[in-house]
mmCIF file of C-alpha atoms in Angstrom:
data_model
loop_
_atom_site.group_PDB
_atom_site.id
_atom_site.type_symbol
_atom_site.label_atom_id
_atom_site.label_comp_id
_atom_site.label_asym_id
_atom_site.label_seq_id
_atom_site.Cartn_x
_atom_site.Cartn_y
_atom_site.Cartn_z
ATOM 1 C CA MET R 1 -0.605 8.510 -25.632
ATOM 2 C CA ALA R 2 2.896 8.478 -24.060
ATOM 3 C CA ASN R 3 2.444 5.654 -21.567
ATOM 4 C CA ALA R 4 4.179 6.333 -18.258
ATOM 5 C CA GLN R 5 6.678 3.719 -17.079
ATOM 6 C CA ILE R 6 8.662 3.240 -13.885
ATOM 7 C CA VAL R 7 12.384 3.737 -14.533
ATOM 8 C CA GLY R 8 13.799 3.975 -11.008
ATOM 9 C CA TRP R 9 13.007 4.066 -7.315
ATOM 10 C CA SER R 10 14.265 4.324 -3.762
ATOM 11 C CA HIS R 11 12.944 3.310 -0.376
ATOM 12 C CA THR R 12 13.987 4.218 3.160
ATOM 13 C CA PRO R 13 13.700 1.650 5.949
ATOM 14 C CA PHE R 14 10.243 1.697 7.515
ATOM 15 C CA GLY R 15 9.912 1.879 11.288
ATOM 16 C CA LYS R 16 10.799 4.404 13.965
ATOM 17 C CA SER R 17 13.166 6.735 12.116
ATOM 18 C CA ASP R 18 15.692 9.217 13.461
ATOM 19 C CA ALA R 19 14.530 11.527 10.668
ATOM 20 C CA ASP R 20 12.325 14.012 12.487
ATOM 21 C CA SER R 21 9.974 15.092 9.686
ATOM 22 C CA THR R 22 8.646 14.250 6.252
ATOM 23 C CA GLU R 23 11.153 16.758 4.902
ATOM 24 C CA ALA R 24 14.020 14.792 6.443
ATOM 25 C CA LEU R 25 12.565 11.492 5.218
ATOM 26 C CA MET R 26 12.253 12.870 1.692
ATOM 27 C CA ALA R 27 15.874 14.025 1.834
ATOM 28 C CA LEU R 28 16.939 10.415 2.444
ATOM 29 C CA ALA R 29 15.070 9.098 -0.595
ATOM 30 C CA LEU R 30 15.326 11.692 -3.362
ATOM 31 C CA ALA R 31 18.957 11.447 -4.484
ATOM 32 C CA PRO R 32 19.047 7.616 -4.424
ATOM 33 C CA ALA R 33 15.969 7.513 -6.699
ATOM 34 C CA LEU R 34 17.630 9.819 -9.235
ATOM 35 C CA ASP R 35 20.779 7.712 -9.129
ATOM 36 C CA HIS R 36 18.820 4.504 -9.589
ATOM 37 C CA ALA R 37 17.043 5.941 -12.643
ATOM 38 C CA GLY R 38 20.262 7.377 -14.053
ATOM 39 C CA ILE R 39 18.918 10.923 -14.346
ATOM 40 C CA GLY R 40 19.663 14.326 -12.843
ATOM 41 C CA ALA R 41 17.386 16.651 -10.894
ATOM 42 C CA GLU R 42 17.343 18.959 -13.919
ATOM 43 C CA ASP R 43 15.628 16.211 -15.937
ATOM 44 C CA VAL R 44 12.548 16.152 -13.709
ATOM 45 C CA ASP R 45 9.531 17.982 -15.146
ATOM 46 C CA GLY R 46 7.121 17.539 -12.244
ATOM 47 C CA ILE R 47 6.912 16.225 -8.686
ATOM 48 C CA PHE R 48 3.865 14.537 -7.184
ATOM 49 C CA VAL R 49 3.908 14.261 -3.400
ATOM 50 C CA GLY R 50 1.822 11.914 -1.283
ATOM 51 C CA VAL R 51 1.587 12.865 2.417
ATOM 52 C CA TYR R 52 -1.536 12.264 4.504
ATOM 53 C CA ASN R 53 -0.509 14.385 7.531
ATOM 54 C CA ASN R 54 -3.962 15.413 8.883
ATOM 55 C CA GLY R 55 -2.297 16.404 12.156
ATOM 56 C CA PHE R 56 0.856 14.277 12.352
ATOM 57 C CA SER R 57 2.765 17.539 11.833
ATOM 58 C CA ARG R 58 1.881 21.222 12.171
ATOM 59 C CA GLN R 59 3.951 21.769 9.031
ATOM 60 C CA ASP R 60 1.766 21.294 5.990
ATOM 61 C CA PHE R 61 2.201 22.531 2.391
ATOM 62 C CA GLN R 62 4.049 19.241 1.962
ATOM 63 C CA GLY R 63 4.580 19.575 -1.781
ATOM 64 C CA ALA R 64 6.948 22.476 -1.148
ATOM 65 C CA LEU R 65 9.011 20.392 1.270
ATOM 66 C CA VAL R 66 10.638 18.452 -1.575
ATOM 67 C CA ALA R 67 12.669 21.535 -2.488
ATOM 68 C CA MET R 68 13.467 22.122 1.177
ATOM 69 C CA ALA R 69 14.834 18.589 1.266
ATOM 70 C CA ASP R 70 16.776 19.044 -1.998
ATOM 71 C CA GLU R 71 17.220 22.587 -3.318
ATOM 72 C CA ARG R 72 17.906 21.308 -6.828
ATOM 73 C CA PHE R 73 14.102 21.113 -7.102
ATOM 74 C CA ALA R 74 13.534 24.743 -6.078
ATOM 75 C CA HIS R 75 11.829 25.625 -9.381
ATOM 76 C CA THR R 76 10.334 22.242 -10.331
ATOM 77 C CA PRO R 77 6.512 22.177 -10.200
ATOM 78 C CA ALA R 78 5.378 20.133 -7.183
ATOM 79 C CA THR R 79 1.864 19.211 -6.073
ATOM 80 C CA ARG R 80 0.718 17.438 -2.924
ATOM 81 C CA TYR R 81 -1.944 14.701 -3.010
ATOM 82 C CA GLU R 82 -4.047 13.214 -0.192
ATOM 83 C CA ASN R 83 -6.443 10.274 -0.458
ATOM 84 C CA ALA R 84 -6.331 8.624 2.975
ATOM 85 C CA CYS R 85 -4.262 5.426 3.027
ATOM 86 C CA ALA R 86 -4.181 5.437 -0.802
ATOM 87 C CA THR R 87 -2.434 8.807 -0.851
ATOM 88 C CA GLY R 88 0.684 7.347 -2.490
ATOM 89 C CA SER R 89 -1.295 5.775 -5.331
ATOM 90 C CA ALA R 90 -3.209 9.026 -5.851
ATOM 91 C CA ALA R 91 0.121 10.811 -6.317
ATOM 92 C CA LEU R 92 1.249 8.066 -8.708
ATOM 93 C CA HIS R 93 -1.887 8.463 -10.831
ATOM 94 C CA GLY R 94 -1.360 12.224 -10.889
ATOM 95 C CA ALA R 95 2.185 11.748 -12.166
ATOM 96 C CA MET R 96 1.042 9.257 -14.802
ATOM 97 C CA ASP R 97 -1.682 11.619 -15.992
ATOM 98 C CA PHE R 98 0.926 14.401 -16.223
ATOM 99 C CA ILE R 99 3.179 12.306 -18.453
ATOM 100 C CA GLU R 100 0.432 10.712 -20.521
ATOM 101 C CA SER R 101 -1.120 14.120 -21.266
ATOM 102 C CA GLY R 102 2.220 15.209 -22.731
ATOM 103 C CA ARG R 103 2.854 17.896 -20.124
ATOM 104 C CA GLY R 104 6.156 16.351 -19.049
ATOM 105 C CA ARG R 105 8.503 13.475 -19.827
ATOM 106 C CA ILE R 106 9.914 12.616 -16.378
ATOM 107 C CA ALA R 107 8.171 12.850 -13.019
ATOM 108 C CA LEU R 108 8.904 11.962 -9.417
ATOM 109 C CA VAL R 109 6.350 10.387 -7.099
ATOM 110 C CA VAL R 110 7.357 11.042 -3.492
ATOM 111 C CA GLY R 111 5.474 9.361 -0.643
ATOM 112 C CA ALA R 112 6.309 10.038 2.999
ATOM 113 C CA GLU R 113 4.865 10.031 6.514
ATOM 114 C CA LYS R 114 6.244 10.692 9.988
ATOM 115 C CA MET R 115 3.936 8.974 12.470
ATOM 116 C CA THR R 116 5.906 7.644 15.432
ATOM 117 C CA ALA R 117 6.526 11.054 17.044
ATOM 118 C CA THR R 118 2.785 11.369 17.665
ATOM 119 C CA PRO R 119 1.296 9.878 20.878
ATOM 120 C CA THR R 120 -0.615 6.657 20.225
ATOM 121 C CA ALA R 121 -3.991 8.071 21.297
ATOM 122 C CA GLU R 122 -3.574 10.968 18.871
ATOM 123 C CA VAL R 123 -2.576 8.613 16.044
ATOM 124 C CA GLY R 124 -5.906 6.824 16.404
ATOM 125 C CA ASP R 125 -7.844 10.078 16.199
ATOM 126 C CA ILE R 126 -5.812 11.341 13.217
ATOM 127 C CA LEU R 127 -6.508 8.127 11.326
ATOM 128 C CA LEU R 128 -10.225 8.494 12.034
ATOM 129 C CA GLY R 129 -10.036 11.374 9.586
ATOM 130 C CA ALA R 130 -10.180 8.599 6.967
ATOM 131 C CA SER R 131 -13.631 7.634 8.249
ATOM 132 C CA TYR R 132 -16.983 9.434 8.136
ATOM 133 C CA ARG R 133 -16.675 11.352 11.382
ATOM 134 C CA ALA R 134 -20.315 12.449 11.412
ATOM 135 C CA GLU R 135 -21.227 8.839 12.219
ATOM 136 C CA GLU R 136 -17.999 7.061 13.115
ATOM 137 C CA ALA R 137 -15.970 9.462 15.253
ATOM 138 C CA GLU R 138 -16.923 7.779 18.522
ATOM 139 C CA VAL R 139 -16.073 4.211 17.487
ATOM 140 C CA ASP R 140 -14.169 2.485 20.298
ATOM 141 C CA GLY R 141 -10.591 1.736 19.256
ATOM 142 C CA GLY R 142 -10.326 4.463 16.617
ATOM 143 C CA PHE R 143 -9.716 3.320 13.057
ATOM 144 C CA ALA R 144 -8.868 -0.178 14.309
ATOM 145 C CA GLY R 145 -12.341 -0.143 15.850
ATOM 146 C CA LEU R 146 -13.907 0.275 12.402
ATOM 147 C CA PHE R 147 -12.115 -2.803 11.110
ATOM 148 C CA GLY R 148 -12.948 -4.577 14.353
ATOM 149 C CA GLN R 149 -16.609 -3.966 13.518
ATOM 150 C CA ILE R 150 -16.019 -5.244 9.975
ATOM 151 C CA ALA R 151 -14.368 -8.404 11.321
ATOM 152 C CA ALA R 152 -17.205 -8.963 13.795
ATOM 153 C CA SER R 153 -19.771 -8.575 11.010
ATOM 154 C CA TYR R 154 -17.865 -11.034 8.829
ATOM 155 C CA PHE R 155 -17.720 -13.569 11.666
ATOM 156 C CA GLN R 156 -21.441 -13.159 12.308
ATOM 157 C CA ARG R 157 -22.260 -13.784 8.656
ATOM 158 C CA HIS R 158 -19.677 -16.438 7.779
ATOM 159 C CA GLY R 159 -18.474 -17.917 11.075
ATOM 160 C CA ASP R 160 -15.457 -17.275 13.290
ATOM 161 C CA LYS R 161 -12.357 -16.820 11.132
ATOM 162 C CA SER R 162 -9.917 -15.901 13.892
ATOM 163 C CA GLU R 163 -7.519 -18.682 12.951
ATOM 164 C CA GLU R 164 -7.562 -17.694 9.278
ATOM 165 C CA LEU R 165 -6.700 -14.107 10.251
ATOM 166 C CA ALA R 166 -3.855 -15.474 12.390
ATOM 167 C CA MET R 167 -2.633 -17.454 9.376
ATOM 168 C CA ILE R 168 -2.560 -14.273 7.271
ATOM 169 C CA ALA R 169 -0.591 -12.452 9.973
ATOM 170 C CA ALA R 170 1.890 -15.328 10.333
ATOM 171 C CA LYS R 171 2.361 -15.502 6.537
ATOM 172 C CA ASN R 172 3.104 -11.820 6.227
ATOM 173 C CA HIS R 173 5.499 -11.774 9.172
ATOM 174 C CA ALA R 174 7.350 -14.763 7.714
ATOM 175 C CA ASN R 175 7.620 -12.936 4.382
ATOM 176 C CA GLY R 176 8.776 -9.762 6.112
ATOM 177 C CA MET R 177 11.764 -11.601 7.535
ATOM 178 C CA ALA R 178 13.257 -11.461 4.018
ATOM 179 C CA ASN R 179 12.603 -7.722 3.569
ATOM 180 C CA PRO R 180 15.562 -5.578 4.679
ATOM 181 C CA ILE R 181 13.465 -2.389 4.928
ATOM 182 C CA ALA R 182 10.573 -3.911 6.913
ATOM 183 C CA HIS R 183 9.540 -2.315 10.205
ATOM 184 C CA MET R 184 9.125 -5.629 12.026
ATOM 185 C CA ARG R 185 11.392 -8.437 10.850
ATOM 186 C CA LYS R 186 10.161 -10.879 13.430
ATOM 187 C CA PRO R 187 8.397 -14.214 12.893
ATOM 188 C CA PHE R 188 5.148 -14.999 14.685
ATOM 189 C CA ASP R 189 3.597 -18.428 14.297
ATOM 190 C CA VAL R 190 -0.114 -19.067 13.857
ATOM 191 C CA ALA R 191 -0.546 -20.199 17.460
ATOM 192 C CA PHE R 192 0.885 -16.938 18.801
ATOM 193 C CA CYS R 193 -1.158 -14.807 16.403
ATOM 194 C CA ASN R 194 -4.325 -16.743 17.276
ATOM 195 C CA THR R 195 -3.941 -16.417 21.048
ATOM 196 C CA VAL R 196 -4.904 -13.365 23.069
ATOM 197 C CA SER R 197 -2.103 -12.684 25.556
ATOM 198 C CA ASP R 198 -0.202 -9.878 27.255
ATOM 199 C CA LYS R 199 2.062 -9.760 24.193
ATOM 200 C CA ASN R 200 -0.842 -10.035 21.764
ATOM 201 C CA PRO R 201 -3.796 -8.282 23.373
ATOM 202 C CA ARG R 202 -7.185 -7.778 21.829
ATOM 203 C CA VAL R 203 -7.331 -4.351 20.145
ATOM 204 C CA ALA R 204 -10.851 -3.984 18.784
ATOM 205 C CA GLY R 205 -13.643 -6.512 18.303
ATOM 206 C CA PRO R 206 -12.047 -9.851 17.406
ATOM 207 C CA LEU R 207 -8.834 -8.185 16.169
ATOM 208 C CA ARG R 208 -5.648 -8.751 18.118
ATOM 209 C CA ARG R 209 -2.448 -6.725 17.924
ATOM 210 C CA THR R 210 -1.052 -9.168 15.342
ATOM 211 C CA ASP R 211 -4.082 -8.421 13.152
ATOM 212 C CA CYS R 212 -3.157 -4.731 12.914
ATOM 213 C CA SER R 213 -0.545 -2.958 10.798
ATOM 214 C CA LEU R 214 2.188 -0.859 12.367
ATOM 215 C CA VAL R 215 2.553 2.862 13.042
ATOM 216 C CA SER R 216 5.654 3.673 11.009
ATOM 217 C CA ASP R 217 7.854 6.376 9.545
ATOM 218 C CA GLY R 218 9.242 6.162 6.038
ATOM 219 C CA ALA R 219 9.535 7.455 2.493
ATOM 220 C CA ALA R 220 9.582 5.934 -0.970
ATOM 221 C CA VAL R 221 10.154 7.489 -4.389
ATOM 222 C CA LEU R 222 9.279 6.343 -7.902
ATOM 223 C CA VAL R 223 10.765 7.862 -11.061
ATOM 224 C CA LEU R 224 8.410 7.788 -14.064
ATOM 225 C CA ALA R 225 9.158 8.520 -17.703
ATOM 226 C CA ASP R 226 7.285 8.341 -20.983
ATOM 227 C CA ALA R 227 7.969 5.231 -23.041
ATOM 228 C CA GLU R 228 10.316 6.962 -25.482
ATOM 229 C CA THR R 229 12.462 8.360 -22.677
ATOM 230 C CA ALA R 230 12.332 5.092 -20.752
ATOM 231 C CA ALA R 231 13.700 3.221 -23.764
ATOM 232 C CA GLY R 232 16.996 5.073 -23.319
ATOM 233 C CA LEU R 233 17.293 4.346 -19.583
ATOM 234 C CA ASN R 234 18.389 1.259 -17.653
ATOM 235 C CA ARG R 235 14.991 -0.354 -16.953
ATOM 236 C CA ALA R 236 11.308 0.143 -17.615
ATOM 237 C CA ILE R 237 8.255 -1.235 -15.816
ATOM 238 C CA ALA R 238 5.040 -0.626 -17.740
ATOM 239 C CA PHE R 239 1.468 -0.490 -16.502
ATOM 240 C CA ARG R 240 -0.561 -3.045 -18.397
ATOM 241 C CA ALA R 241 -3.527 -1.436 -16.642
ATOM 242 C CA ARG R 242 -4.433 0.903 -13.813
ATOM 243 C CA ALA R 243 -7.842 1.460 -12.299
ATOM 244 C CA HIS R 244 -9.422 3.575 -9.571
ATOM 245 C CA ALA R 245 -12.894 3.088 -8.083
ATOM 246 C CA ASN R 246 -14.560 4.675 -5.072
ATOM 247 C CA ASP R 247 -17.337 3.622 -2.715
ATOM 248 C CA ILE R 248 -19.583 5.424 -0.226
ATOM 249 C CA MET R 249 -17.600 6.630 2.792
ATOM 250 C CA ALA R 250 -20.176 5.960 5.527
ATOM 251 C CA LEU R 251 -20.300 2.318 6.583
ATOM 252 C CA SER R 252 -24.009 2.683 7.372
ATOM 253 C CA ARG R 253 -24.842 3.222 3.697
ATOM 254 C CA ARG R 254 -23.277 0.097 2.166
ATOM 255 C CA ASP R 255 -22.525 -3.546 2.759
ATOM 256 C CA VAL R 256 -18.895 -3.075 3.750
ATOM 257 C CA LEU R 257 -18.205 -6.826 3.531
ATOM 258 C CA GLU R 258 -18.740 -6.597 -0.208
ATOM 259 C CA PHE R 259 -15.701 -4.326 -0.709
ATOM 260 C CA LYS R 260 -17.509 -3.270 -3.882
ATOM 261 C CA GLY R 261 -15.086 -0.479 -4.828
ATOM 262 C CA ALA R 262 -12.166 -2.886 -4.538
ATOM 263 C CA ARG R 263 -14.053 -5.493 -6.559
ATOM 264 C CA LEU R 264 -14.815 -2.951 -9.307
ATOM 265 C CA ALA R 265 -11.217 -1.691 -9.454
ATOM 266 C CA TRP R 266 -9.858 -5.237 -9.785
ATOM 267 C CA ALA R 267 -12.395 -6.187 -12.458
ATOM 268 C CA LYS R 268 -11.676 -3.038 -14.456
ATOM 269 C CA ALA R 269 -7.898 -3.448 -14.258
ATOM 270 C CA LEU R 270 -7.924 -7.138 -15.229
ATOM 271 C CA ALA R 271 -10.257 -6.444 -18.157
ATOM 272 C CA GLN R 272 -8.148 -3.500 -19.338
ATOM 273 C CA ALA R 273 -4.992 -5.604 -19.112
ATOM 274 C CA GLY R 274 -6.640 -8.543 -20.874
ATOM 275 C CA VAL R 275 -5.448 -10.969 -18.201
ATOM 276 C CA THR R 276 -6.765 -13.059 -15.324
ATOM 277 C CA LEU R 277 -5.407 -13.645 -11.846
ATOM 278 C CA ASP R 278 -3.714 -16.773 -13.226
ATOM 279 C CA ASP R 279 -1.430 -14.522 -15.292
ATOM 280 C CA LEU R 280 -0.115 -12.691 -12.224
ATOM 281 C CA SER R 281 3.102 -13.805 -10.539
ATOM 282 C CA LEU R 282 2.324 -11.982 -7.288
ATOM 283 C CA VAL R 283 0.139 -9.344 -5.651
ATOM 284 C CA GLU R 284 1.020 -6.648 -3.138
ATOM 285 C CA THR R 285 -2.243 -5.884 -1.338
ATOM 286 C CA HIS R 286 -3.366 -3.485 1.372
ATOM 287 C CA ASP R 287 -3.385 -5.505 4.606
ATOM 288 C CA CYS R 288 -3.901 -2.620 7.017
ATOM 289 C CA PHE R 289 -5.691 -5.279 9.061
ATOM 290 C CA THR R 290 -5.762 -9.012 8.426
ATOM 291 C CA ILE R 291 -9.523 -8.887 7.842
ATOM 292 C CA ALA R 292 -8.805 -6.467 4.975
ATOM 293 C CA GLU R 293 -6.502 -8.980 3.258
ATOM 294 C CA LEU R 294 -9.110 -11.719 3.675
ATOM 295 C CA LEU R 295 -11.814 -9.517 2.138
ATOM 296 C CA GLU R 296 -9.428 -8.532 -0.658
ATOM 297 C CA TYR R 297 -9.011 -12.206 -1.593
ATOM 298 C CA GLU R 298 -12.735 -12.189 -2.289
ATOM 299 C CA ALA R 299 -12.724 -8.794 -4.017
ATOM 300 C CA MET R 300 -9.963 -9.767 -6.442
ATOM 301 C CA GLY R 301 -11.742 -12.998 -7.290
ATOM 302 C CA LEU R 302 -9.678 -15.646 -5.514
ATOM 303 C CA ALA R 303 -12.770 -16.801 -3.621
ATOM 304 C CA GLU R 304 -16.511 -16.294 -3.445
ATOM 305 C CA PRO R 305 -17.918 -14.086 -0.657
ATOM 306 C CA GLY R 306 -17.457 -15.780 2.680
ATOM 307 C CA GLN R 307 -14.802 -18.156 1.335
ATOM 308 C CA GLY R 308 -11.676 -15.994 1.748
ATOM 309 C CA GLY R 309 -10.487 -18.158 4.624
ATOM 310 C CA ARG R 310 -10.155 -21.095 2.258
ATOM 311 C CA VAL R 311 -7.551 -19.152 0.264
ATOM 312 C CA ILE R 312 -5.121 -18.871 3.170
ATOM 313 C CA ARG R 313 -5.875 -22.389 4.429
ATOM 314 C CA GLU R 314 -5.072 -23.916 1.042
ATOM 315 C CA GLY R 315 -1.794 -21.985 0.799
ATOM 316 C CA ILE R 316 -2.821 -20.209 -2.396
ATOM 317 C CA THR R 317 -1.321 -16.880 -1.260
ATOM 318 C CA ALA R 318 1.811 -18.310 0.376
ATOM 319 C CA LYS R 319 5.168 -17.328 -1.091
ATOM 320 C CA ASP R 320 5.306 -20.688 -2.859
ATOM 321 C CA GLY R 321 1.559 -20.742 -3.601
ATOM 322 C CA ARG R 322 -0.382 -20.255 -6.816
ATOM 323 C CA LEU R 323 -0.597 -16.477 -6.275
ATOM 324 C CA PRO R 324 1.822 -15.150 -3.643
ATOM 325 C CA VAL R 325 0.286 -12.199 -1.797
ATOM 326 C CA ASN R 326 2.489 -9.704 0.041
ATOM 327 C CA PRO R 327 5.895 -11.344 -0.445
ATOM 328 C CA SER R 328 7.266 -8.062 0.960
ATOM 329 C CA GLY R 329 5.534 -8.755 4.287
ATOM 330 C CA GLY R 330 2.788 -6.295 3.451
ATOM 331 C CA LEU R 331 1.728 -3.430 5.666
ATOM 332 C CA LYS R 332 1.510 -5.947 8.503
ATOM 333 C CA SER R 333 5.272 -6.524 8.646
ATOM 334 C CA LYS R 334 6.761 -3.867 6.358
ATOM 335 C CA GLY R 335 4.885 -1.049 8.063
ATOM 336 C CA HIS R 336 2.310 1.531 7.031
ATOM 337 C CA PRO R 337 3.566 5.140 6.906
ATOM 338 C CA ILE R 338 0.373 6.380 5.283
ATOM 339 C CA GLY R 339 1.617 8.641 2.471
ATOM 340 C CA ALA R 340 4.470 6.324 1.581
ATOM 341 C CA THR R 341 2.468 3.098 1.479
ATOM 342 C CA GLY R 342 1.100 3.180 -2.070
ATOM 343 C CA VAL R 343 4.474 4.236 -3.453
ATOM 344 C CA SER R 344 6.215 1.513 -1.452
ATOM 345 C CA MET R 345 3.867 -1.177 -2.754
ATOM 346 C CA HIS R 346 4.742 -0.250 -6.337
ATOM 347 C CA VAL R 347 8.459 -0.255 -5.498
ATOM 348 C CA MET R 348 8.127 -3.749 -4.031
ATOM 349 C CA ALA R 349 6.322 -4.980 -7.161
ATOM 350 C CA ALA R 350 8.840 -3.316 -9.488
ATOM 351 C CA GLN R 351 11.725 -4.979 -7.654
ATOM 352 C CA GLN R 352 10.070 -8.340 -8.201
ATOM 353 C CA LEU R 353 9.690 -7.678 -11.933
ATOM 354 C CA THR R 354 13.346 -6.692 -12.368
ATOM 355 C CA HIS R 355 14.342 -9.702 -10.237
ATOM 356 C CA ASP R 356 16.055 -7.380 -7.747
ATOM 357 C CA ALA R 357 13.970 -8.426 -4.740
ATOM 358 C CA GLY R 358 16.696 -10.445 -3.033
ATOM 359 C CA ASP R 359 15.358 -13.003 -0.577
ATOM 360 C CA MET R 360 11.807 -11.761 -1.254
ATOM 361 C CA GLN R 361 12.060 -12.764 -4.910
ATOM 362 C CA ILE R 362 9.271 -14.775 -6.504
ATOM 363 C CA ARG R 363 11.081 -16.926 -9.028
ATOM 364 C CA GLY R 364 10.342 -16.016 -12.643
ATOM 365 C CA ALA R 365 8.045 -13.095 -11.783
ATOM 366 C CA THR R 366 6.732 -11.488 -14.977
ATOM 367 C CA MET R 367 3.536 -9.641 -13.993
ATOM 368 C CA ALA R 368 2.438 -8.131 -10.682
ATOM 369 C CA GLY R 369 -0.760 -6.714 -9.249
ATOM 370 C CA VAL R 370 -0.915 -3.952 -6.656
ATOM 371 C CA PHE R 371 -4.001 -3.028 -4.614
ATOM 372 C CA ASN R 372 -3.913 0.085 -2.405
ATOM 373 C CA MET R 373 -7.013 1.411 -0.660
ATOM 374 C CA GLY R 374 -7.970 4.426 1.388
ATOM 375 C CA GLY R 375 -10.321 4.182 4.339
ATOM 376 C CA ALA R 376 -12.481 1.076 4.639
ATOM 377 C CA ALA R 377 -12.267 0.332 0.890
ATOM 378 C CA VAL R 378 -13.558 3.829 0.097
ATOM 379 C CA THR R 379 -10.964 4.682 -2.553
ATOM 380 C CA ASN R 380 -9.415 1.747 -4.368
ATOM 381 C CA TYR R 381 -6.465 1.587 -6.776
ATOM 382 C CA VAL R 382 -5.288 -1.432 -8.767
ATOM 383 C CA SER R 383 -2.169 -1.626 -10.971
ATOM 384 C CA ILE R 384 -1.165 -4.450 -13.295
ATOM 385 C CA MET R 385 2.566 -4.125 -13.986
ATOM 386 C CA GLU R 386 5.049 -5.861 -16.271
ATOM 387 C CA ARG R 387 8.688 -5.337 -17.219
ATOM 388 C CA VAL R 388 9.318 -4.090 -20.757
ATOM 389 C CA LYS R 389 13.040 -3.400 -20.417
#
C-alpha cells in the first residue's frame, strides 16, 4: 500500500476575514500550499474539499469552488465532504484512501468555512444541524446548549468542575498568544474565566463565554503524496496510524459522558501505531467547548472517568507538561471555522514535527496526536503522526 504522507500545507489567519466566501478563502490558501510542497497544480491528481455549510451560504456544490478559486484546477477531480465539525478530517481520510488505493499520487485537502457573515442566532441554528434535531432542536442555547447539558451532567455526577474548565480556557488562550494565525490572541487568566461577568456571561448551563470556541472564518490546505513521491520532495510527515469511530447521534440513547466513540478511536489508533500516550510529544484536540477537552482527557486515557480535572490541575497538558495539549491554542483561541478545523489541526501538528511552529514549538517534538470530532463525539477521528523526512 502506498502510504499517504503530508508534504506541504498552508493556513489563512482565522477570525473575521475580509474574504467574503469559501471560494475567496480557498483562493488565499491554494497557491501557498503548492509552493510549500514544491509542486505545480498540474501535479495534483485529486482534490478533497471539506466545507460544512448547512446554510452559512446559499452557494453549495463547494467541491467545484476550488476551480473557481484557481482555474488551474478546472479539470482536476474534486469531491466535497461533510461530517459536522470533523468535516476536515473526513476530507483528509478521503484523500488518503485515494492515494493508498493507487488512484492518484498527489492530492489536496482543502478545508474552509465562512461563518462570521451569518447573524449569531442563525449560526446557532445552523450548528444544530450537527445534532439529532428530532429530539434536540429545541435545546436552549443551540449547540452550546447541548454541551451545557453535558457539562451539567458531568458536574452532577462528578462534582462542580467550573474552575477546571476555566483552567483549560486560560491554558489555551495563553498558548494562542504564540499562534500568529489565531482568531483571539488575548490572554485570560483563570480568575477571569471562572467568573461570570458582563464580559464573560453565562452561555448555557454552567458554560461561560470563555468555555466556548469562536465563530470564525478561515481555510487550510494539506498536500498529500504517496511515500515514493514524498521521498523526492522537501519534507514528509507520515501517519503512524489513523482511526475513525462513530457513536449514536441522539444523546438520549447513550451515556454521552463516556465519549465512547472518542475512546474507541484513540484506543484503535494507539494500538495500530504500537505506541502509548507517553510516546507522544503533543496532542491537538477538539476543544469546541472546555468540557469537551476535559472529557477528551479521559477518552484518550490520561485519566479515569470523572478524573479529567486532575489532568489540568497537575499541569500535565500545559505547554511544558508531560503531554502538551493544544499548543496552538486549540479551537478555543485559534478559532473554529467548521470545515477548516480538522485540516488546521493537522497543519498545526505537522508544523510541530518539522520544528517550524515558531513560538508554539514543543521542543524536540517527534510524534503528535490529533483528535477531531463531529457533533457531541458522534464521529471521531484520531491521527498519530511522525516526521519521516
